[in-house]
Coordinates of C-alpha atoms and ligand atoms in Angstrom, one line a residue:
X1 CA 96.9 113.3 106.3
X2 CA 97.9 111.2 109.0
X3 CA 101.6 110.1 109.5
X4 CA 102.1 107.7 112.3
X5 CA 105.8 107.8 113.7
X6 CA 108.6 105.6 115.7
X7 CA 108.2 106.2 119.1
X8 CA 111.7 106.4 118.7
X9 CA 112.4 108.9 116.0
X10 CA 115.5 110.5 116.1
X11 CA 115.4 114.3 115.4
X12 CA 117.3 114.2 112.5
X13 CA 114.6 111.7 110.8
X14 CA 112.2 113.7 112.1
X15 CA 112.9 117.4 110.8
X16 CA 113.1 115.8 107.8
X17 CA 109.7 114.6 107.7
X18 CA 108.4 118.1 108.3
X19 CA 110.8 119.9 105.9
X20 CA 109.1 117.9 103.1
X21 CA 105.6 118.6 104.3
X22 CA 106.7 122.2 104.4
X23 CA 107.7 121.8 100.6
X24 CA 104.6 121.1 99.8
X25 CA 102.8 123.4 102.3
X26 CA 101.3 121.3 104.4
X27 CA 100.9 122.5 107.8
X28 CA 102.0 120.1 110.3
X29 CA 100.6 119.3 113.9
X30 CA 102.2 117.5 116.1
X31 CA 100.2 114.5 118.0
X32 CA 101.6 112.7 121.3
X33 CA 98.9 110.0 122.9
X34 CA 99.1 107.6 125.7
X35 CA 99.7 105.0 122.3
X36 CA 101.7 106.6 119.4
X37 CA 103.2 109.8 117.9
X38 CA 101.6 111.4 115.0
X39 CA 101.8 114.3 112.6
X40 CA 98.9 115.6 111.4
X41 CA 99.2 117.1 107.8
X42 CA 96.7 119.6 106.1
X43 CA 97.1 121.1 103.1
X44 CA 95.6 121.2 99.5
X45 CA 98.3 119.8 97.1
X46 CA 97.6 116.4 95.9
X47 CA 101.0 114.4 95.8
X48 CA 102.1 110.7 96.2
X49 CA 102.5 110.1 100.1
X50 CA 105.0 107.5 99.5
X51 CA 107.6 110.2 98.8
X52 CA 107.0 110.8 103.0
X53 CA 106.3 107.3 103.9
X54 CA 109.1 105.8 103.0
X55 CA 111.7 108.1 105.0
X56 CA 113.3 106.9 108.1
X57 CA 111.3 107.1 111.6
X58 CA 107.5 106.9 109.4
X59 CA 105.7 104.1 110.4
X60 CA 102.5 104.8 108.6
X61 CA 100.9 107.3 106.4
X62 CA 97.5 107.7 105.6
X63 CA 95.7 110.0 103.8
X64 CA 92.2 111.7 105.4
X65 CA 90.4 114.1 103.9
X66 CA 87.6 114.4 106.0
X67 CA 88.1 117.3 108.8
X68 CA 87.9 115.0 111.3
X69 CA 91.2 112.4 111.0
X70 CA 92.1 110.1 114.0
X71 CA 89.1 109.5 114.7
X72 CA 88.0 108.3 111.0
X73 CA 88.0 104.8 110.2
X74 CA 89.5 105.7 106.8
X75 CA 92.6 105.5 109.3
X76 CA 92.3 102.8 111.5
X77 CA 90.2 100.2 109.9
X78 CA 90.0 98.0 113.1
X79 CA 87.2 98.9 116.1
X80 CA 89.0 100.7 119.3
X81 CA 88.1 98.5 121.9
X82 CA 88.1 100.8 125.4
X83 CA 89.3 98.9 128.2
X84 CA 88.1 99.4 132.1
X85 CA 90.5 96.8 133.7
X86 CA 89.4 94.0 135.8
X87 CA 88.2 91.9 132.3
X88 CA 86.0 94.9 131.4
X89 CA 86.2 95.9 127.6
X90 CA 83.8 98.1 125.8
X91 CA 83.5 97.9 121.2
X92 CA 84.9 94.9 119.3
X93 CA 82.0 92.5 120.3
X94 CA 82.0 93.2 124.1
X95 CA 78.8 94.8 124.6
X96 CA 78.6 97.8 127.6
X97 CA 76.1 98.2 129.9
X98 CA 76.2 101.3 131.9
X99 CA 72.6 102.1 134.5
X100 CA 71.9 103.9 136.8
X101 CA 70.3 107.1 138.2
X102 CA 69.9 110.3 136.5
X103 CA 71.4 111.6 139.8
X104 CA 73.4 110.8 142.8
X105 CA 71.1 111.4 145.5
X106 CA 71.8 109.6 148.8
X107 CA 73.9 106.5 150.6
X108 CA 71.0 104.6 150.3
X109 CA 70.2 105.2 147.1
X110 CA 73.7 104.0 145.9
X111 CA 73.4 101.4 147.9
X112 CA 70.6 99.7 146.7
X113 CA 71.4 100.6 143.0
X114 CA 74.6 98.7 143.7
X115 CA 72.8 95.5 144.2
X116 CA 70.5 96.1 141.8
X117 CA 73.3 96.3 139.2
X118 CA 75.6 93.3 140.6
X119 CA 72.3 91.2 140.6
X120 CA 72.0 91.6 137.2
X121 CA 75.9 91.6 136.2
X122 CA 75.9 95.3 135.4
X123 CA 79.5 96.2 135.7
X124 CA 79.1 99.9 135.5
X125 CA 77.4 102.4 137.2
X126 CA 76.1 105.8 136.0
X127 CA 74.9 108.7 137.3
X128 CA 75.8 112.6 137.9
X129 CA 77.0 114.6 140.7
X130 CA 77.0 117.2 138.9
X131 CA 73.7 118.0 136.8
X132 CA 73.3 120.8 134.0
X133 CA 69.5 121.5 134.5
X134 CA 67.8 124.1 132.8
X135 CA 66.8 125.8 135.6
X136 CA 69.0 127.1 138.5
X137 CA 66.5 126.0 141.2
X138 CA 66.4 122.5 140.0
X139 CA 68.8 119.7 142.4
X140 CA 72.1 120.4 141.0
X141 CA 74.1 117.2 142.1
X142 CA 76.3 116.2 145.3
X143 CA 79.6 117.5 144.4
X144 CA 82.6 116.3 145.4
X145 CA 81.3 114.6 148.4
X146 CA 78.8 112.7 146.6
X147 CA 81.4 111.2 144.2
X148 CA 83.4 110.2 147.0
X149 CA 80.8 108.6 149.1
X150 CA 79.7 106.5 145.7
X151 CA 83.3 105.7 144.8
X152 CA 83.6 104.0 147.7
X153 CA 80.5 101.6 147.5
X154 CA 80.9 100.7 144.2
X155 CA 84.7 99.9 144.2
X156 CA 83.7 97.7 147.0
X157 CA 81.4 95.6 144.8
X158 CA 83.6 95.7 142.3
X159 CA 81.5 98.2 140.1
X160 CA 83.0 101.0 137.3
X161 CA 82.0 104.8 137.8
X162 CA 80.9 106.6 134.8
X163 CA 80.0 110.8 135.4
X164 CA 79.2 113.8 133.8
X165 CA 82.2 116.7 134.3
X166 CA 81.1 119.9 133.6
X167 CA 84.1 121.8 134.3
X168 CA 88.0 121.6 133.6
X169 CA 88.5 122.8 137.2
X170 CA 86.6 119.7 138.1
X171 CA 88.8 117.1 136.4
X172 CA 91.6 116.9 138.8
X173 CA 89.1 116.1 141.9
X174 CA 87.0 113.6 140.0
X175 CA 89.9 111.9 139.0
X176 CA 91.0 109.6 141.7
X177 CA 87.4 108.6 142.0
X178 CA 85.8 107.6 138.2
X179 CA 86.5 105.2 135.5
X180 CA 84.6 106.9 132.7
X181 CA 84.8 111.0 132.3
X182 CA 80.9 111.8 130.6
X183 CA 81.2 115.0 128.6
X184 CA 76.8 116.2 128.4
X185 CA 75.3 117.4 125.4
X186 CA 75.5 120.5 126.5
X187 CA 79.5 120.4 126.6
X188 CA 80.0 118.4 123.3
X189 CA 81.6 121.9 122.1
X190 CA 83.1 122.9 125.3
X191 CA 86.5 122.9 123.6
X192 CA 88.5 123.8 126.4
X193 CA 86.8 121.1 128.5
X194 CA 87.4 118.6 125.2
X195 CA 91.2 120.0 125.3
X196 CA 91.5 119.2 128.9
X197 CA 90.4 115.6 128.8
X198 CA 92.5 114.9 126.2
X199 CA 95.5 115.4 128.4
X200 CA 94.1 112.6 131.3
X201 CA 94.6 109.1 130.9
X202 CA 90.9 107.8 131.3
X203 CA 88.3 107.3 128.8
X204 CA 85.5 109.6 127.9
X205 CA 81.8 109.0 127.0
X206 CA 81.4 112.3 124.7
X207 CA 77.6 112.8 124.2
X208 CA 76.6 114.5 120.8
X209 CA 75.1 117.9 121.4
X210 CA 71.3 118.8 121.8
X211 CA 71.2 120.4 118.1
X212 CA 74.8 118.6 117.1
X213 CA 75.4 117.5 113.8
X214 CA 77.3 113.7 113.4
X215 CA 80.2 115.9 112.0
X216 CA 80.6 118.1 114.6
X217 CA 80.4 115.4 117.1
X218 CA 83.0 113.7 115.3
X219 CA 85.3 116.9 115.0
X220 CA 84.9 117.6 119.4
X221 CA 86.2 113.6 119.6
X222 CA 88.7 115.1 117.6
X223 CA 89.7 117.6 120.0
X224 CA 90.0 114.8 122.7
X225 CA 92.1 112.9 120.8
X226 CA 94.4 115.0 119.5
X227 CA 95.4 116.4 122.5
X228 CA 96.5 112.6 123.7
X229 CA 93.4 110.5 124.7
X230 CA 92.8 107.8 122.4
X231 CA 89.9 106.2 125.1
X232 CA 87.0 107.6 123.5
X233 CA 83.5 106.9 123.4
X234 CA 80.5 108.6 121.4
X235 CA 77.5 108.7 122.6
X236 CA 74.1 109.4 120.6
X237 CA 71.4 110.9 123.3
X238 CA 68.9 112.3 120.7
X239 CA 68.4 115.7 119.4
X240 CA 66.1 119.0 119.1
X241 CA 63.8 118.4 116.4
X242 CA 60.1 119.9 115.9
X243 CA 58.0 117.1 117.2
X244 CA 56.6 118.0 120.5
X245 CA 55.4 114.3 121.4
X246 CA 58.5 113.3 123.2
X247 CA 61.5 114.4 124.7
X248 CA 64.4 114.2 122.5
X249 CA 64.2 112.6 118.8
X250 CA 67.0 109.8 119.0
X251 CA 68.8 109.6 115.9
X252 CA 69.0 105.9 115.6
X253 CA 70.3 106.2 112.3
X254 CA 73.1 108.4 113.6
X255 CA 74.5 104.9 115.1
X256 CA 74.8 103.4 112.1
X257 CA 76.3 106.2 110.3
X258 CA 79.2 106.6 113.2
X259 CA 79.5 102.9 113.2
X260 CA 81.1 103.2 109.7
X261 CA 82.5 106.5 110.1
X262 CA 84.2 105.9 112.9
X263 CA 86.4 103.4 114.8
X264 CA 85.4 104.4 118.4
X265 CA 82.8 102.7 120.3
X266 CA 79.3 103.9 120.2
X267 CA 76.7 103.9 123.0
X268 CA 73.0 104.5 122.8
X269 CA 71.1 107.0 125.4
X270 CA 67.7 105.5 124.8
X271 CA 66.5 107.3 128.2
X272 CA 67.6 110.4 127.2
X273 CA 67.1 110.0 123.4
X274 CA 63.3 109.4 123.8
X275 CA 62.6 111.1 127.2
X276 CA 59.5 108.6 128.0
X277 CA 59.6 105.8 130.0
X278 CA 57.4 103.5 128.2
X279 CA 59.4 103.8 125.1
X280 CA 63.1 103.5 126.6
X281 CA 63.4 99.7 126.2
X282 CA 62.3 99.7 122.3
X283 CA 64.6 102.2 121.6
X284 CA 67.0 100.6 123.3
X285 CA 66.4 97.7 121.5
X286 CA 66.3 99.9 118.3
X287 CA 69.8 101.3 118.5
X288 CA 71.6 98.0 119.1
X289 CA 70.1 96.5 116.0
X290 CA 71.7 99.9 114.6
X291 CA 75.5 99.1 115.6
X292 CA 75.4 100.6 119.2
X293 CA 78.4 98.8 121.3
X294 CA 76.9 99.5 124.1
X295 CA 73.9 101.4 125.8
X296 CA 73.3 104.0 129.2
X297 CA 70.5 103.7 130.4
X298 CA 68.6 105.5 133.7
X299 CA 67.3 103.8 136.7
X300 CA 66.1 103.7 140.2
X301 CA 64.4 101.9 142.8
X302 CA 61.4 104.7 142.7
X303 CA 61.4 106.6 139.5
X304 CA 58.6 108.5 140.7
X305 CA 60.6 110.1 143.1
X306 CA 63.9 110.6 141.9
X307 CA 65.4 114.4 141.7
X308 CA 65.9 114.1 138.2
X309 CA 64.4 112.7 135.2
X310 CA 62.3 110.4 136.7
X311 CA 59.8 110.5 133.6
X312 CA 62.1 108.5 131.9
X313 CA 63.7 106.4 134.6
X314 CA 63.0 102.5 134.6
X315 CA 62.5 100.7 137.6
X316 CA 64.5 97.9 138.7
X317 CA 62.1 95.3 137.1
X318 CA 61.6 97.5 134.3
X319 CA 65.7 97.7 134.1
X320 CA 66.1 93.7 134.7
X321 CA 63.6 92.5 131.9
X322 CA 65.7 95.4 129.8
X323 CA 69.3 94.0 130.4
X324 CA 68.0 90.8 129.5
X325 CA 66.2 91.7 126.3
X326 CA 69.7 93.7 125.4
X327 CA 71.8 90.8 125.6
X328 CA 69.7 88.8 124.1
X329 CA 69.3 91.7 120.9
X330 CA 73.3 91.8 120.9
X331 CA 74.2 88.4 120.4
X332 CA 71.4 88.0 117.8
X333 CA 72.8 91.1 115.8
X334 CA 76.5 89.5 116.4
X335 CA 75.0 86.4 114.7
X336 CA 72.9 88.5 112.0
Ligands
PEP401 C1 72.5 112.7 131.9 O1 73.2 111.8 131.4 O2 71.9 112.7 132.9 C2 72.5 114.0 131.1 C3 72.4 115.2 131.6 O3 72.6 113.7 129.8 P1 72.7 114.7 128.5 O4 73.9 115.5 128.6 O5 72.6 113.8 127.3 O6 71.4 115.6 128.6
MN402 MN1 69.4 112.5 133.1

């Protein structure tokens, strides 16, 4: 059960609220975002929730029975709309496109992905300065230095950040300098990591795990959320299955299913969800017929030579015919 409160309840109002809850042996949790304060109400005893949401300082009750609560759209009806500031808005018809490398890799690099982007109207940027690679001796990212070095181009051309943290020791750095936090599939359970980025003000791109269920994504956006970040994004990037002929098996159906389960924005990894070059722009095209709000997508000037995941990097032409097509896909679904 959700029970949204006055920001302004008085103690009084608000002790009373949990000594009913306690009556019926509900365990309460107490919820503070950067929007609203809730209470968050489990227990098994079926009774009318009127009896609590009619007392002083309630503003809405609502009940949830799925495990998964704030971020159910049994609660909020209405798409969250995430928005990046400077006219940039994410969900509720504004579709997102985010491209870029797999990897940070150079000045140059940036540089010319930068234009690439603004030549197309791509407003944000992605790519990782820090990489989880499955092996050790594989290019691990930039760092630090990297982020700062690409902060500084983009802002100039007016371009968002989005990139991977892989660390809660890492947040506080990073912070100054990106517009999007990316949580990888291999953190989608990192709850401490979920836990810390619920306590910063940014949003988060929370990628569903390599063998994650659509519940247990749901459930980690929980975390975030209930520790105080309501700027949350899910992101479907494919999962483990048995077929060997690609990378990842994206779960376009997963988009549709989180479309109505949800009220957060959802983004499509086609690069990452199919692995293969050749089949990126289909499946991009795929998941936004699905629902997908938005799609992340890899690129570079040389795919053939980037550090990481080149095999399913598009070139810039590749990328430009792709943007295109994905508008294009959008409005037509918009219309359907
Ligand atoms: C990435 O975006 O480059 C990445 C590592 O993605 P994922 O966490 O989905 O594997
Ligand atoms: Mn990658």
């Amino acid at each position: 059960m959700i029970i949204q409160l006055d920001k302004n309840i008085q103690t009084v109002e608000l002790e009373k609220v949990e000594k009913k809850l306690a009556e019926i042996n509900y365990k309460a949790t107490s919820v503070k975002t950067q929007y609203a304060d809730y209470l968050i109400a489990v227990g098994k005893k079926e009774f009318d929730i009127r009896a609590i949401g009619t007392l002083p300082g309630v503003k809405d009750i609502h009940r949830v029975s799925d495990a998964y609560k704030l971020v159910s759209k049994k609660w909020r009806v209405e798409d969250t709309m995430i928005d990046l500031g400077d006219g940039l808005q994410i969900g509720t018809g504004n579709f997102a496109i985010m491209a870029g490398p797999c990897s940070i890799e150079s000045e140059e690099q940036v540089e010319k992905t930068i234009n690439h982007l603004a030549a197309q109207g791509v407003k944000i940027m992605r790519g990782g300065v820090y990489k989880p690679r499955s092996s050790p001796y594989s290019f691990r990212g930039l760092g630090i230095d990297g982020l700062k070095m690409w902060h500084e181009r983009a802002s100039a051309a007016g371009i968002k950040i989005i990139t991977e943290v892989m660390m809660v020791e890492q947040i506080e750095d990073m912070l100054p300098y990106i517009d999007v936090f990316q949580v990888g599939a291999r953190n989608s359970q990192n709850f401490n990591l979920l836990d810390a980025l619920g306590k910063v003000d940014k949003p988060v791109l929370l990628k569903r795990g390599i063998s994650g269920t659509i519940d247990e994504l749901l459930q980690a956006a929980e975390y975030i959320f209930s520790n105080g970040n309501e700027r949350i994004m899910l992101c479907e990037r494919g999962i483990r299955s048995y077929e060997k002929a690609y990378r990842n098996t994206m779960d376009v159906n997963a988009i549709a299913i989180l479309k109505e389960k949800t009220h957060l924005p959802v983004i499509a990894d086609p690069s990452h969800g199919i692995g293969v070059r050749k089949y990126v722009d289909k499946i991009a095209l795929a998941s936004i017929m699905a629902g997908a709000d938005g799609v992340i997508m890899e690129v570079h000037e040389t795919p053939e030579k980037a550090f990481s995941d080149g095999q399913q990097t598009l070139s810039f032409p590749q990328a430009d015919r792709l943007y295109k097509r994905m508008r294009q896909t959008f409005d037509l679904r918009e219309n359907f």
